[in-house]
mmCIF file of C-alpha atoms in Angstrom:
data_model
loop_
_atom_site.group_PDB
_atom_site.id
_atom_site.type_symbol
_atom_site.label_atom_id
_atom_site.label_comp_id
_atom_site.label_asym_id
_atom_site.label_seq_id
_atom_site.Cartn_x
_atom_site.Cartn_y
_atom_site.Cartn_z
ATOM 1 C CA MET Z 1 -83.853 88.064 -37.839
ATOM 2 C CA GLY Z 2 -82.651 84.776 -36.392
ATOM 3 C CA GLY Z 3 -79.116 83.608 -36.815
ATOM 4 C CA VAL Z 4 -77.865 80.287 -38.145
ATOM 5 C CA LEU Z 5 -74.647 79.711 -36.217
ATOM 6 C CA ARG Z 6 -74.796 78.713 -32.570
ATOM 7 C CA ALA Z 7 -72.144 77.602 -30.085
ATOM 8 C CA ASP Z 8 -72.823 73.889 -30.390
ATOM 9 C CA PRO Z 9 -70.281 71.215 -31.398
ATOM 10 C CA LEU Z 10 -71.327 71.030 -35.063
ATOM 11 C CA TRP Z 11 -70.822 74.727 -35.806
ATOM 12 C CA VAL Z 12 -67.852 75.210 -33.486
ATOM 13 C CA GLU Z 13 -65.800 72.351 -34.932
ATOM 14 C CA THR Z 14 -66.779 73.150 -38.524
ATOM 15 C CA PHE Z 15 -66.091 76.882 -38.478
ATOM 16 C CA THR Z 16 -63.258 77.282 -35.951
ATOM 17 C CA GLY Z 17 -61.218 74.078 -36.225
ATOM 18 C CA LEU Z 18 -61.466 73.631 -32.434
ATOM 19 C CA ARG Z 19 -63.037 70.738 -30.611
ATOM 20 C CA MET Z 20 -65.845 71.732 -28.289
ATOM 21 C CA SER Z 21 -63.700 71.067 -25.224
ATOM 22 C CA ARG Z 22 -60.997 73.409 -26.569
ATOM 23 C CA PHE Z 23 -63.586 76.052 -27.416
ATOM 24 C CA ASN Z 24 -64.931 75.854 -23.865
ATOM 25 C CA ARG Z 25 -61.411 76.526 -22.565
ATOM 26 C CA LEU Z 26 -61.204 79.595 -24.813
ATOM 27 C CA LEU Z 27 -64.625 80.690 -23.600
ATOM 28 C CA ARG Z 28 -63.548 80.320 -19.973
ATOM 29 C CA VAL Z 29 -60.492 82.522 -20.585
ATOM 30 C CA VAL Z 30 -62.627 85.243 -22.183
ATOM 31 C CA ARG Z 31 -65.124 85.088 -19.324
ATOM 32 C CA GLU Z 32 -62.353 85.403 -16.733
ATOM 33 C CA ARG Z 33 -61.032 88.470 -18.561
ATOM 34 C CA GLY Z 34 -64.382 90.251 -18.321
ATOM 35 C CA GLY Z 35 -66.034 89.262 -21.583
ATOM 36 C CA GLU Z 36 -69.491 89.112 -19.986
ATOM 37 C CA GLY Z 37 -69.586 92.901 -19.557
ATOM 38 C CA PRO Z 38 -72.109 95.135 -21.375
ATOM 39 C CA GLY Z 39 -71.490 96.613 -24.772
ATOM 40 C CA ARG Z 40 -69.923 99.847 -23.544
ATOM 41 C CA GLY Z 41 -67.924 98.249 -20.734
ATOM 42 C CA ARG Z 42 -67.426 99.431 -17.149
ATOM 43 C CA GLY Z 43 -70.968 98.412 -16.247
ATOM 44 C CA ARG Z 44 -72.610 100.871 -18.680
ATOM 45 C CA GLY Z 45 -74.641 100.347 -21.816
ATOM 46 C CA ARG Z 46 -77.205 97.903 -23.108
ATOM 47 C CA PRO Z 47 -76.570 94.161 -22.781
ATOM 48 C CA TRP Z 48 -75.337 92.269 -25.808
ATOM 49 C CA CYS Z 49 -77.955 90.732 -28.081
ATOM 50 C CA LEU Z 50 -75.862 87.535 -28.283
ATOM 51 C CA ALA Z 51 -74.775 85.348 -25.382
ATOM 52 C CA LEU Z 52 -71.043 85.184 -24.655
ATOM 53 C CA PRO Z 53 -70.528 81.741 -26.322
ATOM 54 C CA GLU Z 54 -72.048 83.065 -29.573
ATOM 55 C CA ARG Z 55 -69.949 86.215 -29.387
ATOM 56 C CA VAL Z 56 -66.732 84.238 -28.900
ATOM 57 C CA LEU Z 57 -67.781 81.960 -31.758
ATOM 58 C CA LEU Z 58 -68.392 85.016 -33.954
ATOM 59 C CA VAL Z 59 -64.876 86.347 -33.347
ATOM 60 C CA ALA Z 60 -63.325 82.908 -33.915
ATOM 61 C CA VAL Z 61 -65.288 82.474 -37.152
ATOM 62 C CA TYR Z 62 -64.211 85.932 -38.285
ATOM 63 C CA TYR Z 63 -60.534 85.112 -37.740
ATOM 64 C CA ARG Z 64 -60.892 81.662 -39.311
ATOM 65 C CA THR Z 65 -62.844 82.633 -42.440
ATOM 66 C CA ASN Z 66 -62.064 86.370 -42.835
ATOM 67 C CA LEU Z 67 -65.653 87.000 -43.914
ATOM 68 C CA THR Z 68 -66.731 90.626 -43.987
ATOM 69 C CA MET Z 69 -68.956 92.132 -41.285
ATOM 70 C CA ARG Z 70 -71.867 92.186 -43.738
ATOM 71 C CA GLN Z 71 -71.414 88.480 -44.440
ATOM 72 C CA LEU Z 72 -71.139 87.500 -40.775
ATOM 73 C CA ALA Z 73 -74.150 89.544 -39.666
ATOM 74 C CA PRO Z 74 -76.931 87.327 -41.128
ATOM 75 C CA LEU Z 75 -75.145 84.159 -39.963
ATOM 76 C CA PHE Z 76 -75.572 85.311 -36.359
ATOM 77 C CA GLY Z 77 -78.798 87.272 -36.780
ATOM 78 C CA VAL Z 78 -77.335 90.676 -35.940
ATOM 79 C CA CYS Z 79 -76.440 93.851 -37.822
ATOM 80 C CA PRO Z 80 -72.947 94.521 -39.240
ATOM 81 C CA ALA Z 81 -72.358 97.289 -36.676
ATOM 82 C CA THR Z 82 -72.917 94.794 -33.862
ATOM 83 C CA VAL Z 83 -70.432 92.379 -35.451
ATOM 84 C CA CYS Z 84 -67.873 95.189 -35.585
ATOM 85 C CA ARG Z 85 -68.425 96.047 -31.908
ATOM 86 C CA ILE Z 86 -68.149 92.408 -30.837
ATOM 87 C CA VAL Z 87 -64.868 91.905 -32.703
ATOM 88 C CA ALA Z 88 -63.449 95.140 -31.274
ATOM 89 C CA ARG Z 89 -64.532 94.213 -27.720
ATOM 90 C CA LEU Z 90 -63.637 90.508 -27.601
ATOM 91 C CA GLY Z 91 -60.688 90.357 -30.015
ATOM 92 C CA PRO Z 92 -58.150 91.532 -27.393
ATOM 93 C CA LEU Z 93 -59.631 89.118 -24.815
ATOM 94 C CA LEU Z 94 -58.743 86.097 -26.964
ATOM 95 C CA ALA Z 95 -55.054 87.024 -26.854
ATOM 96 C CA LEU Z 96 -52.347 84.512 -26.028
ATOM 97 C CA GLU Z 97 -50.713 84.846 -22.625
ATOM 98 C CA PRO Z 98 -46.915 84.806 -23.200
ATOM 99 C CA VAL Z 99 -45.334 81.657 -21.803
ATOM 100 C CA THR Z 100 -43.027 82.271 -18.875
ATOM 101 C CA ARG Z 101 -39.426 81.154 -19.185
ATOM 102 C CA PRO Z 102 -39.092 77.453 -18.296
ATOM 103 C CA ALA Z 103 -37.487 76.521 -14.984
ATOM 104 C CA GLN Z 104 -34.860 74.367 -16.692
ATOM 105 C CA VAL Z 105 -33.860 76.810 -19.408
ATOM 106 C CA ALA Z 106 -30.792 74.809 -20.410
ATOM 107 C CA GLU Z 107 -33.038 71.953 -21.577
ATOM 108 C CA ARG Z 108 -35.468 74.043 -23.646
ATOM 109 C CA LEU Z 109 -35.141 75.244 -27.218
ATOM 110 C CA TRP Z 110 -37.213 77.988 -28.794
ATOM 111 C CA ILE Z 111 -37.357 79.088 -32.438
ATOM 112 C CA VAL Z 112 -38.090 82.567 -33.756
ATOM 113 C CA ASP Z 113 -38.956 83.770 -37.224
ATOM 114 C CA GLY Z 114 -40.922 86.528 -38.892
ATOM 115 C CA THR Z 115 -43.865 86.088 -41.214
ATOM 116 C CA LEU Z 116 -45.388 88.640 -43.567
ATOM 117 C CA VAL Z 117 -49.099 89.316 -43.124
ATOM 118 C CA PRO Z 118 -50.816 91.308 -45.916
ATOM 119 C CA VAL Z 119 -52.654 94.311 -44.427
ATOM 120 C CA ARG Z 120 -54.852 97.148 -45.653
ATOM 121 C CA ASP Z 121 -53.820 99.696 -43.020
ATOM 122 C CA ARG Z 122 -51.050 101.866 -44.475
ATOM 123 C CA THR Z 123 -49.942 102.964 -41.013
ATOM 124 C CA VAL Z 124 -49.085 99.375 -40.027
ATOM 125 C CA GLY Z 125 -47.569 97.806 -43.144
ATOM 126 C CA ALA Z 126 -45.262 98.656 -46.023
ATOM 127 C CA SER Z 127 -44.567 97.385 -49.521
ATOM 128 C CA SER Z 128 -42.490 94.231 -49.015
ATOM 129 C CA LYS Z 129 -40.776 91.369 -50.793
ATOM 130 C CA ASN Z 130 -44.003 89.376 -51.217
ATOM 131 C CA TYR Z 131 -45.206 92.148 -53.569
ATOM 132 C CA ARG Z 132 -47.978 93.009 -51.116
ATOM 133 C CA PHE Z 133 -48.495 95.722 -48.544
ATOM 134 C CA SER Z 134 -47.568 93.698 -45.481
ATOM 135 C CA ALA Z 135 -46.530 93.728 -41.841
ATOM 136 C CA ASN Z 136 -43.696 91.685 -40.321
ATOM 137 C CA VAL Z 137 -44.827 89.692 -37.274
ATOM 138 C CA GLN Z 138 -42.208 87.991 -35.079
ATOM 139 C CA VAL Z 139 -43.305 84.666 -33.557
ATOM 140 C CA ILE Z 140 -41.510 82.436 -31.026
ATOM 141 C CA ILE Z 141 -42.415 78.759 -30.745
ATOM 142 C CA ASP Z 142 -41.258 75.877 -28.560
ATOM 143 C CA ALA Z 143 -39.232 73.472 -30.690
ATOM 144 C CA ASP Z 144 -40.528 70.372 -28.868
ATOM 145 C CA THR Z 145 -44.239 71.109 -28.557
ATOM 146 C CA ARG Z 146 -44.642 73.479 -31.560
ATOM 147 C CA LEU Z 147 -46.744 75.717 -29.327
ATOM 148 C CA VAL Z 148 -46.501 79.473 -29.803
ATOM 149 C CA VAL Z 149 -44.601 81.031 -26.903
ATOM 150 C CA ALA Z 150 -45.113 84.711 -27.735
ATOM 151 C CA THR Z 151 -45.732 87.101 -30.625
ATOM 152 C CA GLY Z 152 -44.354 90.589 -31.139
ATOM 153 C CA GLN Z 153 -45.890 93.857 -32.224
ATOM 154 C CA PRO Z 154 -46.182 94.038 -36.031
ATOM 155 C CA ALA Z 155 -43.488 95.991 -37.869
ATOM 156 C CA PRO Z 156 -43.610 97.340 -41.449
ATOM 157 C CA GLY Z 157 -43.037 94.552 -43.966
ATOM 158 C CA ASN Z 158 -39.987 96.227 -45.508
ATOM 159 C CA LYS Z 159 -38.096 96.016 -42.207
ATOM 160 C CA ALA Z 160 -35.483 93.249 -41.927
ATOM 161 C CA ASP Z 161 -36.148 90.426 -39.476
ATOM 162 C CA ALA Z 162 -33.249 91.481 -37.248
ATOM 163 C CA HIS Z 163 -34.620 95.020 -36.898
ATOM 164 C CA ALA Z 164 -38.180 93.746 -36.379
ATOM 165 C CA TRP Z 165 -36.854 91.395 -33.677
ATOM 166 C CA ARG Z 166 -35.065 94.205 -31.823
ATOM 167 C CA ASP Z 167 -38.171 96.418 -31.969
ATOM 168 C CA SER Z 168 -40.574 93.640 -30.919
ATOM 169 C CA GLY Z 169 -39.464 93.556 -27.282
ATOM 170 C CA LEU Z 170 -39.313 89.761 -27.342
ATOM 171 C CA ALA Z 171 -35.578 89.582 -26.640
ATOM 172 C CA ALA Z 172 -36.075 90.284 -22.919
ATOM 173 C CA HIS Z 173 -38.611 87.461 -22.803
ATOM 174 C CA CYS Z 174 -36.003 84.950 -24.031
ATOM 175 C CA GLU Z 175 -33.247 85.629 -21.486
ATOM 176 C CA GLY Z 176 -31.464 82.408 -20.609
ATOM 177 C CA VAL Z 177 -33.230 80.320 -23.276
ATOM 178 C CA ALA Z 178 -31.503 79.011 -26.417
ATOM 179 C CA VAL Z 179 -33.354 80.534 -29.407
ATOM 180 C CA LEU Z 180 -32.772 79.362 -32.985
ATOM 181 C CA ALA Z 181 -33.113 81.752 -35.905
ATOM 182 C CA ASP Z 182 -32.140 81.878 -39.565
ATOM 183 C CA GLY Z 183 -29.266 83.798 -41.119
ATOM 184 C CA ALA Z 184 -31.238 87.070 -41.152
ATOM 185 C CA TYR Z 185 -30.740 87.401 -37.378
ATOM 186 C CA VAL Z 186 -26.953 87.855 -37.380
ATOM 187 C CA ASN Z 187 -25.617 89.919 -34.438
ATOM 188 C CA THR Z 188 -28.822 89.575 -32.418
ATOM 189 C CA GLY Z 189 -27.499 87.077 -29.859
ATOM 190 C CA LEU Z 190 -29.611 84.242 -31.289
ATOM 191 C CA VAL Z 191 -28.333 80.881 -32.537
ATOM 192 C CA VAL Z 192 -27.869 81.286 -36.297
ATOM 193 C CA PRO Z 193 -26.256 79.048 -38.964
ATOM 194 C CA HIS Z 194 -22.573 79.207 -39.782
ATOM 195 C CA ARG Z 195 -21.877 81.749 -42.530
ATOM 196 C CA ARG Z 196 -19.695 81.017 -45.522
ATOM 197 C CA ARG Z 197 -16.924 83.581 -45.947
ATOM 198 C CA ALA Z 198 -15.367 84.556 -49.277
ATOM 199 C CA GLY Z 199 -12.611 82.099 -50.120
ATOM 200 C CA ARG Z 200 -13.237 80.115 -46.895
ATOM 201 C CA PRO Z 201 -15.635 77.199 -47.430
ATOM 202 C CA LEU Z 202 -17.379 75.769 -44.416
ATOM 203 C CA LEU Z 203 -15.895 72.776 -42.675
ATOM 204 C CA ARG Z 204 -17.739 69.488 -42.868
ATOM 205 C CA ALA Z 205 -18.770 69.750 -39.217
ATOM 206 C CA GLN Z 206 -20.173 73.219 -39.863
ATOM 207 C CA GLU Z 207 -22.147 71.942 -42.865
ATOM 208 C CA GLU Z 208 -23.607 69.218 -40.666
ATOM 209 C CA ASP Z 209 -24.489 71.783 -37.987
ATOM 210 C CA ASN Z 210 -26.270 73.903 -40.573
ATOM 211 C CA ALA Z 211 -28.224 70.908 -41.877
ATOM 212 C CA GLU Z 212 -29.404 70.064 -38.356
ATOM 213 C CA HIS Z 213 -30.191 73.730 -37.750
ATOM 214 C CA ARG Z 214 -32.375 73.850 -40.878
ATOM 215 C CA ARG Z 215 -34.153 70.625 -39.921
ATOM 216 C CA ILE Z 216 -35.150 71.955 -36.509
ATOM 217 C CA ARG Z 217 -35.894 75.519 -37.608
ATOM 218 C CA ALA Z 218 -38.340 74.251 -40.243
ATOM 219 C CA ARG Z 219 -40.815 73.623 -37.412
ATOM 220 C CA VAL Z 220 -41.585 77.310 -37.165
ATOM 221 C CA GLU Z 221 -42.542 77.317 -40.859
ATOM 222 C CA HIS Z 222 -44.950 74.456 -40.164
ATOM 223 C CA VAL Z 223 -46.505 76.523 -37.367
ATOM 224 C CA PHE Z 224 -46.931 79.485 -39.714
ATOM 225 C CA ALA Z 225 -48.696 77.234 -42.214
ATOM 226 C CA ARG Z 226 -51.114 76.075 -39.502
ATOM 227 C CA MET Z 227 -51.696 79.583 -38.204
ATOM 228 C CA LYS Z 228 -52.512 80.826 -41.697
ATOM 229 C CA ASN Z 229 -55.398 78.394 -41.861
ATOM 230 C CA TYR Z 230 -56.981 81.351 -40.071
ATOM 231 C CA LYS Z 231 -57.481 83.482 -43.143
ATOM 232 C CA ILE Z 232 -57.313 86.769 -41.253
ATOM 233 C CA LEU Z 233 -53.526 86.293 -41.544
ATOM 234 C CA ARG Z 234 -53.744 86.154 -45.331
ATOM 235 C CA ASP Z 235 -55.447 89.519 -45.791
ATOM 236 C CA CYS Z 236 -56.038 91.506 -42.621
ATOM 237 C CA ARG Z 237 -58.560 94.330 -42.974
ATOM 238 C CA GLN Z 238 -58.275 95.406 -39.330
ATOM 239 C CA LYS Z 239 -56.835 98.826 -38.524
ATOM 240 C CA GLY Z 240 -54.411 99.938 -35.847
ATOM 241 C CA SER Z 241 -53.839 97.275 -33.196
ATOM 242 C CA GLY Z 242 -56.365 94.956 -34.860
ATOM 243 C CA LEU Z 243 -53.624 92.922 -36.556
ATOM 244 C CA HIS Z 244 -51.748 92.434 -33.276
ATOM 245 C CA HIS Z 245 -54.937 91.248 -31.544
ATOM 246 C CA ALA Z 246 -55.694 88.923 -34.470
ATOM 247 C CA VAL Z 247 -52.214 87.342 -34.408
ATOM 248 C CA GLN Z 248 -52.388 86.791 -30.654
ATOM 249 C CA ALA Z 249 -55.874 85.293 -30.847
ATOM 250 C CA VAL Z 250 -54.848 82.981 -33.701
ATOM 251 C CA ALA Z 251 -51.781 81.895 -31.707
ATOM 252 C CA HIS Z 252 -54.016 81.146 -28.720
ATOM 253 C CA MET Z 253 -56.419 79.054 -30.824
ATOM 254 C CA HIS Z 254 -53.487 77.297 -32.504
ATOM 255 C CA ASN Z 255 -52.147 76.303 -29.071
ATOM 256 C CA LEU Z 256 -55.573 75.088 -27.966
ATOM 257 C CA ALA Z 257 -55.915 72.979 -31.108
ATOM 258 C CA LEU Z 258 -52.546 71.297 -30.373
ATOM 259 C CA ALA Z 259 -53.179 70.877 -26.639
ATOM 260 C CA THR Z 260 -53.508 67.339 -25.345
#
């Protein structure tokens, strides 16, 4: 059975949201990380029935559309089991490399926030405030470029942002950089808004600081909206570390789409 989708500009730009030049950069990263290897890895096993560009396209289409394995299989002319193996093999290779701390840390500003991703795996998520079984994913972006700097390991969706932040391991990555966060991150060492105390209204200067804080911090919400164009982040059916790999791959593709 022949497939329909191929790694040419028409299909790539239509189904992934990436220009062909950006897709080629993603393909080069996957190739450098060993994506050309056989199906079983370590030099063993039969070769893949799809070339590497088609396999990378398959994973990108899966994350973008959230089609099932049975729906993707005829589009690429393979069986659902092969689709599953390709996603499991190449998904981690699409991951975002965390950005190193900038040389002039005093001049940079990062923003962190958590977003809830609905999941099916009960070992990863928990019943949360969006009335779904979700996982809390911490994401850091650069305030100037709106590029994703790093993402943390998913935490259960009923865990507060401050706890999810401490468990994510991202704090060590932000040493020396000013990081903005909302009021849920009190006592985490991040830059949070001024809090109103009982019987002590905020000063006018503090109100102005909070307004500016909200204006800048809104950029991370815009990034979440763009990332969730990849529908895998609206209803993730992956198990175990599959959600973490999906978030990192989506962050990588988001950065490529914004790259100049």
